[in-house]
Coordinates of C-alpha atoms in Angstrom, one line a residue:
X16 CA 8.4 -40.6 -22.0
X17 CA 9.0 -42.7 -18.8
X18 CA 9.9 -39.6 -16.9
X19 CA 6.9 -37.3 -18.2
X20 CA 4.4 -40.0 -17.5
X21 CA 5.6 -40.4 -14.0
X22 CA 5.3 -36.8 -13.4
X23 CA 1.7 -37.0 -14.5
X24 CA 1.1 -39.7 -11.7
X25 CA 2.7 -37.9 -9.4
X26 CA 1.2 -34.8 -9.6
X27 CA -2.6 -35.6 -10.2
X28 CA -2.3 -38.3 -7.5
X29 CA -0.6 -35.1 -4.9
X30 CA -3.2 -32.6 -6.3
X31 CA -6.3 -34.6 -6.9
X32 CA -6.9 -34.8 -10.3
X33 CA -7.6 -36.8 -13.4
X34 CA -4.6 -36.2 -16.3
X35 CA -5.8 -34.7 -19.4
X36 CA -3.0 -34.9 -22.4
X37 CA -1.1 -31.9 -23.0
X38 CA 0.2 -32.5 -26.3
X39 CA 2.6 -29.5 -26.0
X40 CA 4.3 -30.6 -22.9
X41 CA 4.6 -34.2 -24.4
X42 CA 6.2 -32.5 -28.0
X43 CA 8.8 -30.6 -25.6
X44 CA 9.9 -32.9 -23.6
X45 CA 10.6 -35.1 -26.4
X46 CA 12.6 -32.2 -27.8
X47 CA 13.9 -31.5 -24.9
X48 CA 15.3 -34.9 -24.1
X49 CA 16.8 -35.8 -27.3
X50 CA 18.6 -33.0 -29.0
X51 CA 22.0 -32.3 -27.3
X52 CA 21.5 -28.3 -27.7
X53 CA 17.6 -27.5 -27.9
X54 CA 16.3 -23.9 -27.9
X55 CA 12.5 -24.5 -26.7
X56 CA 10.0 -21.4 -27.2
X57 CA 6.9 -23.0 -25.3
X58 CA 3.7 -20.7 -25.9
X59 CA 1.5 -22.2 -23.5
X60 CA -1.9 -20.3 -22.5
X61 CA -2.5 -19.5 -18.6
X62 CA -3.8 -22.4 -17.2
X63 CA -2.0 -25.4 -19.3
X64 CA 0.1 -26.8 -16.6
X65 CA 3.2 -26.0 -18.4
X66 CA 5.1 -25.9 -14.9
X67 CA 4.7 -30.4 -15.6
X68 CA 7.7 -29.9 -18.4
X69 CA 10.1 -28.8 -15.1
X70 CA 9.0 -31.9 -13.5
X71 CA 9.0 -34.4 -16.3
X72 CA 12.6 -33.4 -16.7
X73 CA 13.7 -32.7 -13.6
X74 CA 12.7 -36.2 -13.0
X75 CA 14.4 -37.7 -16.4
X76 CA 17.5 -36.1 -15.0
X77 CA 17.9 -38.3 -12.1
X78 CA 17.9 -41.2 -14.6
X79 CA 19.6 -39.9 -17.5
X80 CA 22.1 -36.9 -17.2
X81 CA 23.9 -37.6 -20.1
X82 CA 22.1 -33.8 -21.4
X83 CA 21.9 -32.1 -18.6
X84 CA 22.4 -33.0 -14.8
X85 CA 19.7 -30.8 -13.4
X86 CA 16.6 -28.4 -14.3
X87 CA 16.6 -24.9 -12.9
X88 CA 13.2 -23.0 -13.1
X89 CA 13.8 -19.3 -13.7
X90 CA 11.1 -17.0 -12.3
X91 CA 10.4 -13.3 -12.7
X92 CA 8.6 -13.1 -9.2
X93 CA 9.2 -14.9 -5.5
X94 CA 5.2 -15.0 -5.3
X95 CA 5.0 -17.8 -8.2
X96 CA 8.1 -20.0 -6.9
X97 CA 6.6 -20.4 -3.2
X98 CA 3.7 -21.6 -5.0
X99 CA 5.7 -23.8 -8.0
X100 CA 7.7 -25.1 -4.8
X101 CA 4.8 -26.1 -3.0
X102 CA 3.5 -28.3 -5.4
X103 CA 7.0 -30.0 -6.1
X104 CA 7.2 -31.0 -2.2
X105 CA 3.9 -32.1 -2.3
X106 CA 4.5 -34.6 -5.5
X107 CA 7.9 -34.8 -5.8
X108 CA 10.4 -33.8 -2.9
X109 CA 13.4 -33.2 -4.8
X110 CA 13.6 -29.1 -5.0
X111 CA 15.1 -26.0 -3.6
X112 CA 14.2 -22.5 -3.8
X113 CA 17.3 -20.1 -4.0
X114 CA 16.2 -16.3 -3.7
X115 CA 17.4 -13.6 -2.0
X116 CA 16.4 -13.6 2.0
X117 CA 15.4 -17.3 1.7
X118 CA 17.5 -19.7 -0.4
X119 CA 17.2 -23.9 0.4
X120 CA 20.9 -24.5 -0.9
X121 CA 23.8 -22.5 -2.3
X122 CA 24.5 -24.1 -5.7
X123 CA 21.9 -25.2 -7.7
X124 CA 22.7 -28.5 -7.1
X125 CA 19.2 -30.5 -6.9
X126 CA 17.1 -32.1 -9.6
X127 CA 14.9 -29.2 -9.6
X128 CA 16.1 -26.1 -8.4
X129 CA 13.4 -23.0 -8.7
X130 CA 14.7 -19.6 -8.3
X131 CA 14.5 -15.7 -9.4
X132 CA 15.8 -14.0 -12.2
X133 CA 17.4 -11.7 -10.0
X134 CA 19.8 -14.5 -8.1
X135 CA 20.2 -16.5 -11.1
X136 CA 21.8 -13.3 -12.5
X137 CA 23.8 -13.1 -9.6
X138 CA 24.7 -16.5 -9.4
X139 CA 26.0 -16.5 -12.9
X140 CA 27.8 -13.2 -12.7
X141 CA 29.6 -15.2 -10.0
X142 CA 28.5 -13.4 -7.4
X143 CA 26.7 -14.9 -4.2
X144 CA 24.8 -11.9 -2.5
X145 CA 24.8 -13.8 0.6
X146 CA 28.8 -13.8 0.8
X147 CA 28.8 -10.1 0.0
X148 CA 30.6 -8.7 2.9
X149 CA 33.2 -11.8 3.4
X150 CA 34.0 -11.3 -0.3
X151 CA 35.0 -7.7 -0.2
X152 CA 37.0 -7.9 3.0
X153 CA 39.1 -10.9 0.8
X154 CA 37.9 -14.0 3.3
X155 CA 36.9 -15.8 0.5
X156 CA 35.2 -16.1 -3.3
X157 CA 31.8 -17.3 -1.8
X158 CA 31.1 -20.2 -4.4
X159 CA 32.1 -18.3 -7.3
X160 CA 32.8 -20.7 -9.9
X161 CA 31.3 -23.4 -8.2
X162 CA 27.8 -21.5 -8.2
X163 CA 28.4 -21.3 -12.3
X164 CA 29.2 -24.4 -13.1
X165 CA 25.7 -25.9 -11.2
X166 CA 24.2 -23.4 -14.0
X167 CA 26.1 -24.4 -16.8
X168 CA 25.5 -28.2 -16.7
X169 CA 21.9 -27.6 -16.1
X170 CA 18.8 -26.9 -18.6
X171 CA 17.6 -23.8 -17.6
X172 CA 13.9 -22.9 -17.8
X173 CA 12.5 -19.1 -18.3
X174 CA 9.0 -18.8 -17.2
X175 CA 7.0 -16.3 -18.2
X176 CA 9.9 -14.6 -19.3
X177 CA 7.6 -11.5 -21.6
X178 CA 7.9 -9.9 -17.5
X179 CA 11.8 -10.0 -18.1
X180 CA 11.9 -8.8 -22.0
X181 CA 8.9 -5.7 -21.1
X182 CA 11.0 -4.2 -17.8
X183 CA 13.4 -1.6 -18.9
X184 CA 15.1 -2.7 -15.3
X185 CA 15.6 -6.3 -16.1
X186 CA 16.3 -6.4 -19.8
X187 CA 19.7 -5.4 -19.8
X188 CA 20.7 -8.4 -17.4
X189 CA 18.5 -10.9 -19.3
X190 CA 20.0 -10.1 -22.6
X191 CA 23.3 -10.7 -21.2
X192 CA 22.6 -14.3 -19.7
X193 CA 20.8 -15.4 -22.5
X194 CA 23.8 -14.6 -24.5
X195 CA 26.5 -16.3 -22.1
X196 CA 24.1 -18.9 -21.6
X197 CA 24.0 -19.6 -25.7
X198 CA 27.7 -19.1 -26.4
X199 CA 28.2 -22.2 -23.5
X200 CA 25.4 -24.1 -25.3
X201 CA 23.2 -24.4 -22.1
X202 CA 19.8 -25.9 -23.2
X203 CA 17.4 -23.7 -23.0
X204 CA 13.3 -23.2 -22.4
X205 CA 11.1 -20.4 -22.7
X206 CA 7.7 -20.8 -21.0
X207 CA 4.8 -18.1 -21.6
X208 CA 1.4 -17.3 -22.9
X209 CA 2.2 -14.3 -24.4
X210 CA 5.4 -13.9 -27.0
X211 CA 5.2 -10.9 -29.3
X212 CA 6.9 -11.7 -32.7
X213 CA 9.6 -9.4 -31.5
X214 CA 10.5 -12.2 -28.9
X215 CA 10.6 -14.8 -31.0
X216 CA 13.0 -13.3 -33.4
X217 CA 15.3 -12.3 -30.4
X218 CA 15.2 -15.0 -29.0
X219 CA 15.9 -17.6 -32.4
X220 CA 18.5 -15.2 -33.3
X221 CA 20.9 -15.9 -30.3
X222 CA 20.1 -19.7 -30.7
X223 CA 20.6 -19.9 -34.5
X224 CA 24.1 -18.2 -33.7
X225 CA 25.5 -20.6 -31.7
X226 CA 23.9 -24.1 -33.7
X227 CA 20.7 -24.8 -31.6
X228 CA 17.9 -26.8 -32.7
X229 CA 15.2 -24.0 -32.1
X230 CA 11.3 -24.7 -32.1
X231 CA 8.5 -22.8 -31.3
X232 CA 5.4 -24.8 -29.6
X233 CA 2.2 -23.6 -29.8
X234 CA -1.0 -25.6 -29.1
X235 CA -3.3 -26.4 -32.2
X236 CA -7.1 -26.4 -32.3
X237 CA -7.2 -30.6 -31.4
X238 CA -5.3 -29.7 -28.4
X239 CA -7.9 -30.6 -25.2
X240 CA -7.3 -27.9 -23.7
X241 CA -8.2 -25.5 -25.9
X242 CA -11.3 -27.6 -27.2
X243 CA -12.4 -27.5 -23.6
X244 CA -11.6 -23.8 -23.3
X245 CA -13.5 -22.7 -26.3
X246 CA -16.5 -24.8 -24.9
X247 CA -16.7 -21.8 -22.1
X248 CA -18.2 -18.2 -22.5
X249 CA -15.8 -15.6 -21.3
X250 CA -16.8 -12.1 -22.0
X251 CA -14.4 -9.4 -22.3
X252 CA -16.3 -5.4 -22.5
X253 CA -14.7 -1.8 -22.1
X254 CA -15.7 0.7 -19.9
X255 CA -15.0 3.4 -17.8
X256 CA -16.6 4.3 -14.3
X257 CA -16.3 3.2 -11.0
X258 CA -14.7 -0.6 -10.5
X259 CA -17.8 -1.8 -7.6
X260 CA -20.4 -0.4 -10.5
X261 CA -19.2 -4.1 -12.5
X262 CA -19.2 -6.7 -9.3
X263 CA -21.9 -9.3 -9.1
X264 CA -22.9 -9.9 -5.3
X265 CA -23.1 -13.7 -5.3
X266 CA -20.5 -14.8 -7.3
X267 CA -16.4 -14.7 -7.0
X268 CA -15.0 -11.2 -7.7
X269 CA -11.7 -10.0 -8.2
X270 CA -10.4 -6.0 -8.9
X271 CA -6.9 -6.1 -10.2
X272 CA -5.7 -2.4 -10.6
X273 CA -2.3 -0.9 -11.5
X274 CA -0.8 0.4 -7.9
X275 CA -1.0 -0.4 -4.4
X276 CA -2.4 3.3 -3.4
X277 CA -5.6 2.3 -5.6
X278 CA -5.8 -1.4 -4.9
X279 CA -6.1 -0.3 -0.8
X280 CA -8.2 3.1 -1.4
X281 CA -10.6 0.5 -3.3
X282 CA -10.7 -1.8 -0.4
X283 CA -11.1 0.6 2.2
X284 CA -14.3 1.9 0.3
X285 CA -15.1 -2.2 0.1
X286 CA -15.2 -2.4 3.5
X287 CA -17.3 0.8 4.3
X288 CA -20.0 -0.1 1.5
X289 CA -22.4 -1.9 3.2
X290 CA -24.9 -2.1 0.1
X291 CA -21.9 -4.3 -2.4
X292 CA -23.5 -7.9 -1.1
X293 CA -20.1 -8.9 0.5
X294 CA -19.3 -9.8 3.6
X295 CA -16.3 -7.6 5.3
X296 CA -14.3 -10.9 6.2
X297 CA -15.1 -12.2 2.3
X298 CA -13.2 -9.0 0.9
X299 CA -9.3 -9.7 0.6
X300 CA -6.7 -7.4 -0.3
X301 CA -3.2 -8.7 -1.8
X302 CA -0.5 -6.6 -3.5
X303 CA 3.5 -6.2 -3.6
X304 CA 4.1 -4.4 -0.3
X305 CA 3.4 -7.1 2.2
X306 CA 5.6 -9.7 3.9
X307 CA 6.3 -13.2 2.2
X308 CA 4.8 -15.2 5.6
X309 CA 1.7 -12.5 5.3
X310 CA 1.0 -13.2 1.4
X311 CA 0.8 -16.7 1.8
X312 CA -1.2 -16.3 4.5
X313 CA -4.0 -14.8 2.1
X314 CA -3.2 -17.1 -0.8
X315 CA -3.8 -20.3 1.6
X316 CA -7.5 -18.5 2.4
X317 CA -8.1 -17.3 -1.0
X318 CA -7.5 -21.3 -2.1
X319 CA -10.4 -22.1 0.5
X320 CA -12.8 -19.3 -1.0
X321 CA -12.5 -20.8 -4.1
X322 CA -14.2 -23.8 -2.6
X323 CA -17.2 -21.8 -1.0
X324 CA -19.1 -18.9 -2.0
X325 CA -18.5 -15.9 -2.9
X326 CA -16.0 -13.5 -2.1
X327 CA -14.3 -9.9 -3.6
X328 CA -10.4 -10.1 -4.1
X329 CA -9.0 -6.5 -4.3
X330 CA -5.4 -6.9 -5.8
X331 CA -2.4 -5.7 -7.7
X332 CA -0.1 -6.8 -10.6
X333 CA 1.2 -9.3 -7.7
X334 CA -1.7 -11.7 -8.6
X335 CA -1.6 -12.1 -12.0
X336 CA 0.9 -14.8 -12.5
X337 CA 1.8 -17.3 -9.8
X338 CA -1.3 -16.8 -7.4
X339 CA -3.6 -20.1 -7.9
X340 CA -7.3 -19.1 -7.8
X341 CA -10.3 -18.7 -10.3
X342 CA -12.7 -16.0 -10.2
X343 CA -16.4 -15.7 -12.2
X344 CA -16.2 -11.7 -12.4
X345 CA -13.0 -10.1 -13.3
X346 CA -12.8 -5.8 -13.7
X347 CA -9.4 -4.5 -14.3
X348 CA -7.4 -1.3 -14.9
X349 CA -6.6 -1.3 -18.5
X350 CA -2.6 -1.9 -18.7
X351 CA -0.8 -3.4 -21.9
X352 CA -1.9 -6.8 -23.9
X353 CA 0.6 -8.9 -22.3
X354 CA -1.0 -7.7 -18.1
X355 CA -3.9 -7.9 -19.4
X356 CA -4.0 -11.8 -20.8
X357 CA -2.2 -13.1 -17.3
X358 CA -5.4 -10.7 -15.4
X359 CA -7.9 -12.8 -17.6
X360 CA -5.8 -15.9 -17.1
X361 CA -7.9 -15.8 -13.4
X362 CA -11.7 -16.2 -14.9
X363 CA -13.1 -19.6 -15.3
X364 CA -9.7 -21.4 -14.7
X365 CA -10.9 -24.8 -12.6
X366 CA -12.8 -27.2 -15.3
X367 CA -16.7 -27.0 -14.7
X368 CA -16.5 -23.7 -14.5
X369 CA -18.1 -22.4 -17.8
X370 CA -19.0 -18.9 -18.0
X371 CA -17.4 -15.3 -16.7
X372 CA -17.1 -11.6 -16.8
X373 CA -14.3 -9.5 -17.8
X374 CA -14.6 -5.2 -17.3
X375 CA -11.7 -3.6 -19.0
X376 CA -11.6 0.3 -17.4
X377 CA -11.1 2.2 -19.9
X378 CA -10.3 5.7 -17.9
X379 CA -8.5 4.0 -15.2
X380 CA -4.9 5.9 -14.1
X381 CA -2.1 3.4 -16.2
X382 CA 0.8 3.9 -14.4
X383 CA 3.2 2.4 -13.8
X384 CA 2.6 1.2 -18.1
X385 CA 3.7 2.8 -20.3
X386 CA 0.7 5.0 -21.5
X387 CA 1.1 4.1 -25.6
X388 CA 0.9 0.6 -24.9
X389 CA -2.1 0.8 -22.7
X390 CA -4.0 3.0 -25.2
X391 CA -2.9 0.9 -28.3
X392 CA -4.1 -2.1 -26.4
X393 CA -7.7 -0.6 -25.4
X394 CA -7.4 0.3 -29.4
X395 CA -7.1 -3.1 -30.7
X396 CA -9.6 -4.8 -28.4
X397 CA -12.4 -2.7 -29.6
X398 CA -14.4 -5.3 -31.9
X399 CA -12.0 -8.0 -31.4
X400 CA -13.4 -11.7 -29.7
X401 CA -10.9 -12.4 -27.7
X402 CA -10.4 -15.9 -25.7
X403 CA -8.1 -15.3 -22.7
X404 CA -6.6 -19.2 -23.3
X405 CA -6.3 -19.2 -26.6
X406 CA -3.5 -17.7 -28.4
X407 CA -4.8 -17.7 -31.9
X408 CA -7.3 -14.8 -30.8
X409 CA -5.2 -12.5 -29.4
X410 CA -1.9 -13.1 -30.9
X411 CA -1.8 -10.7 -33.4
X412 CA -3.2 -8.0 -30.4
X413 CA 0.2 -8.8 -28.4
X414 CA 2.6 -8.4 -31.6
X415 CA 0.9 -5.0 -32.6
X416 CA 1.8 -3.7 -29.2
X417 CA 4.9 -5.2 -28.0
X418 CA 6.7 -5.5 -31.5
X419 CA 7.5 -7.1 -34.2
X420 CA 11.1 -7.3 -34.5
X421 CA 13.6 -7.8 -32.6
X422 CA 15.0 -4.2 -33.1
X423 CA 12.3 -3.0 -31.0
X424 CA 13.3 -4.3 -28.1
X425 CA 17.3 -3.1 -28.7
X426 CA 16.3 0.2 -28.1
X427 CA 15.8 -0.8 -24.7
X428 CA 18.9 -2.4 -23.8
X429 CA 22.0 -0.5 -22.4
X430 CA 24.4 -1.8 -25.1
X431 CA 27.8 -0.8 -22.6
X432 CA 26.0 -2.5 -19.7
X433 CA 25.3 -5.7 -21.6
X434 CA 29.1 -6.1 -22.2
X435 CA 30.2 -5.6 -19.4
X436 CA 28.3 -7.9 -17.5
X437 CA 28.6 -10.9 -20.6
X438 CA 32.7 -10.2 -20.1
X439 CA 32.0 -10.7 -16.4
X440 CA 30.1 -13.8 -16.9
X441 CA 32.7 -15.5 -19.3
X442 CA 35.8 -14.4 -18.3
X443 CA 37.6 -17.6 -16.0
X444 CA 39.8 -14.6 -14.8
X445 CA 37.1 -12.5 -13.4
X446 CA 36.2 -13.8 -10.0
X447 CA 33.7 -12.7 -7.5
X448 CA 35.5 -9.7 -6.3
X449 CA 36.4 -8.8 -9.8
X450 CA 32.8 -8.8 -10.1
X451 CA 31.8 -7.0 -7.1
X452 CA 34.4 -4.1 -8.1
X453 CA 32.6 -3.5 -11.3
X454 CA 29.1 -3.7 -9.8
X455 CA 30.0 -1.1 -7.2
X456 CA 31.9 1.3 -9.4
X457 CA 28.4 1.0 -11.5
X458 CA 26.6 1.5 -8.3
X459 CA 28.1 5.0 -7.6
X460 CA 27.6 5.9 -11.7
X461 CA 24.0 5.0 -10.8
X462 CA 24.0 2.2 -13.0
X463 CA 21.5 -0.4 -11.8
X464 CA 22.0 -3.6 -12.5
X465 CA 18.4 -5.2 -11.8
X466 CA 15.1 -4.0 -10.6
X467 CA 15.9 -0.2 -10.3
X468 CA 17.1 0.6 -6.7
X469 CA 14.6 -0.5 -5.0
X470 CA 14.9 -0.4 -1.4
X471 CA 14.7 -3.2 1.1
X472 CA 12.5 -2.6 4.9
X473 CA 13.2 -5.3 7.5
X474 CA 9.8 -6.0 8.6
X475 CA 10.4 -8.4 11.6
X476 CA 12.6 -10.9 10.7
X477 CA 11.0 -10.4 6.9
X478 CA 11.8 -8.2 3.7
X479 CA 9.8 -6.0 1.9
X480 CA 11.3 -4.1 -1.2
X481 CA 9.9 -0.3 -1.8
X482 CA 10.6 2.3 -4.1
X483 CA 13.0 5.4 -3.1
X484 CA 9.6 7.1 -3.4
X485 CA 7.7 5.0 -1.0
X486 CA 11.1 5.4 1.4
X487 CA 10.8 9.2 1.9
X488 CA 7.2 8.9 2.5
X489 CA 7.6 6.4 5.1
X490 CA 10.0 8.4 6.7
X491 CA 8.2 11.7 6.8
X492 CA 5.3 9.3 8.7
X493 CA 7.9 8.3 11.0
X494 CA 7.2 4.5 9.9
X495 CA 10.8 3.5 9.5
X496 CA 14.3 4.0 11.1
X497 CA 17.8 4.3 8.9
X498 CA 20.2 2.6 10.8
X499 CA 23.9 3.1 9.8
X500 CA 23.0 6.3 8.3
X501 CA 23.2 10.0 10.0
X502 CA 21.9 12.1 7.9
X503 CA 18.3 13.2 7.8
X504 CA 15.9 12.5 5.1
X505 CA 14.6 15.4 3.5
X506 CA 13.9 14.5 -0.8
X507 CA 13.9 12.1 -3.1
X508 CA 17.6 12.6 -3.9
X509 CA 18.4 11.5 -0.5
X510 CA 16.3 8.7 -0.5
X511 CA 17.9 7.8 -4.0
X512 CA 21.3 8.1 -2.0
X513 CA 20.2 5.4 0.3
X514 CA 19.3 3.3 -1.5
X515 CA 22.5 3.3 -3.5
X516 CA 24.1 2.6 0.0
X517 CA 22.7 -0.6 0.4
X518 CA 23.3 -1.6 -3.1
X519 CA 27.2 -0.9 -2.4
X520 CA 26.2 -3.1 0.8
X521 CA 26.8 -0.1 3.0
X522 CA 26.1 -1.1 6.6
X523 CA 22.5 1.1 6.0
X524 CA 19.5 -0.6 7.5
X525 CA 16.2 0.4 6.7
X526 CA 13.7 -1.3 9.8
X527 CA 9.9 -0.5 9.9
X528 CA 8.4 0.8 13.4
X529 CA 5.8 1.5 12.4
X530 CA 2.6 -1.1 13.1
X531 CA 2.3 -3.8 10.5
X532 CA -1.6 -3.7 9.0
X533 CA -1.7 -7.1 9.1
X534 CA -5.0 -6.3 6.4
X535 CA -3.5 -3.4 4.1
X536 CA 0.7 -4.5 4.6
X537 CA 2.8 -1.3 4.5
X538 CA 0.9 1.5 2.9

């Protein structure tokens, strides 16, 4: 326990705090440290510090690698790894971010390397996005096996991996590298607050197939956290109505709805209502459709706020994991269990603070959800007490709604993609531009391999990924230029086309000229 108590020291003394035991982080890294193919599921509620485990054993790498040489932290978003990797340089100093458009290294090399889902699928498919265009001309493999074998001689941590498992764009892939990751007997973590049943039978299934020592970790009722979580009052009600007719003038506020076209009509009206009791440079907006340097920009004065006063935050789905702050009033959109828990995860986080708000809206639109899982949530909150940190009160809501078995999340997965890509992971005769020939040839099928074909805008020297959709709209405004491409823009279907361009890396270019709303983003 050498390593996990240094990481304490390290990180309270960088941060500021006094330790408080996590019992569940002590029980996995034991595990994780002294089995020779462990399977960890980690059920952690928001707030619990499990990203300490990556540290602890990043750090118990560097002096023992007889298990594994390395930790690399899996994320589903780059919002929460710019944060996770700020707090490792501040306490630590040994970590690299790898992501598209901004990558510290090109192996996964370091004792702690922190990274997206979407690159690590890349990276273990062989296939170095970067290298793209010098692999397809033949110049060279770009890291190909190299890139794989930093993963395979690694533990590989998946946090908050219910985003992966509830996205009908990402499932496919993470099936397939949690199966090549099993059958090579990679040790493996699974960090979350919220695991349906259905998880935890997919997920022991692959490891009882290939001879892993499997647990499931979940804190009890002597834990101190969750004796100092129950000690708070945290109200959770259902409504419908207007979301400014449930935020407290004098206190910290936050509106988290479900798209970026509600979240900036809601803080346009912010700013314009005079009688809400906020100040118009104490209303924030943050959501997906804003530049990296921009976003942390906000966060770094949303971590003042919390420090002084009062304040409204206005945001999207981008805030609820990742984005450090605390908030005494919450009202949300209704959306499914799992949304919901991170959105709550944001009341009454800091210790001392003992009391908070929660408005479900009840009548609020609920795309992009799927609308049965919003309406069986609302369903089976009605009457329930629920504690947004402690999983025994809302456990049985997030297995009624998200499954039970592992069947249920099958019907998801495209069963002819999933081989394909677990072949193109573990065959040694498939090389990078064996692997780029199949991804392109699934390209033009309009087969996409991760996160739908979303479309990337060169904002500056910065990226920001929007829909097809969004695309065609921005163009009719005249807000961006197509580059490499001589064809008008007229629907959806071209758009679409576009979009498939760049993902056969087409030289297509897609730049914003329009004026950056260094308030709203690109709306």
């Amino acid at each position: 326990m050498k390593a996990y108590n240094e990481a304490v020291e390290r990180l309270a003394r960088a941060k500021g705090f006094k330790p408080e035991k996590r019992p569940l982080l002590e029980e996995a890294f034991h595990l994780a440290t002294s089995s020779p193919s462990p399977f960890l599921i980690l059920q952690a509620p928001t707030g619990y510090g499990k990203t300490l485990l990556s540290f602890s054993l990043a750090i118990h790498s560097l002096k023992d690698a007889s298990l594994f040489d390395r930790v690399i932290h899996v994320l589903p978003m780059r919002s929460i790894i710019e944060d996770i990797q700020r707090t490792a340089d501040e306490a630590f100093g040994f970590s690299r971010t790898k992501m598209m458009g901004s990558s510290g290294e090109f192996l996964h090399l370091f004792p702690l390397n922190i990274t997206t889902a979407d690159t690590f699928t890349w990276d273990i498919l062989k296939l170095n996005t970067k290298k793209r265009g010098r692999v397809k001309a033949g110049r060279e493999f770009g890291y190909d096996y190299l890139t794989q074998a930093s993963i395979l001689t690694s533990l590989v941590i998946f946090d908050e991996a219910h985003f992966l498992l509830e996205d009908e764009s990402m499932i496919t892939a993470f099936m397939a590298v949690l199966e090549f990751l099993t059958s090579q007997r990679v040790p493996v973590v699974v960090m979350t607050a919220t695991l349906a049943c259905a998880h935890v039978k997919l997920f022991e299934r692959y490891a009882k197939r290939n001879g892993y020592e499997f647990h499931v970790l979940l804190p009890d009722e002597n834990d101190p956290f969750i004796q100092r979580e129950f000690k708070k009052e945290i109200t959770i009600e259902l409504n419908s109505g207007n979301p400014f007719d449930f935020v407290e003038p004098g206190r910290k506020n936050a509106i988290i709805v479900n798209s970026v076209g509600r979240a900036v009509k809601l803080y346009d009206e912010a700013l314009e209502r005079s009688n809400l009791g906020f100040e118009k440079d104490r209303i924030m907006l943050i959501h997906g459709r804003m530049t990296p340097s921009h976003k942390r920009e906000l966060i770094g004065r949303l971590r003042e706020w919390k420090r002084e006063g009062s304040f409204l935050l206005i945001g999207t789905q981008a805030v609820e994991a990742g984005v450090d702050f605390s908030v005494d009033v919450m009202v949300t959109d209704g959306a499914p269990i799992n949304s919901l828990l991170q959105r709550f995860g944001r009341v009454a986080r800091y210790e001392g603070e003992r009391n908070a708000r929660i408005t479900v809206l009840e009548d609020a639109p609920k795309g992009p959800y799927p609308k049965e899982k919003v309406e069986k949530t609302i369903e089976l909150m009605i009457g329930k007490t629920i504690h947004p940190r402690v999983p025994k009160t809302y456990q049985e809501i997030v297995t009624e709604v998200h499954g039970k078995s592992a069947s249920s999340l099958n019907k998801a997965v495209n069963r002819i993609l999933k081989g394909t890509l677990v072949k193109l992971m573990g065959d040694p005769t498939k090389r990078s531009r064996d692997v780029l020939a199949e991804v392109e040839r699934l390209t033009v099928k309009g087969v996409s391999i991760l996160r739908g074909f979303l479309v990337p805008v060169s904002v500056g020297k910065e990226t920001v990924l929007v829909s097809p959709k969004k695309l065609l709209e921005l163009y009719s405004a005249s807000k961006v230029e197509l580059r490499g491409w001589n064809r008008e823009l007229t629907d959806l279907n071209g758009a679409y086309k576009v979009a498939k361009a760049i993902a056969l890396g087409q030289d297509v270019e897609v730049v914003f000229t329009g004026e950056y709303d260094r308030e709203r983003g690109i709306v």
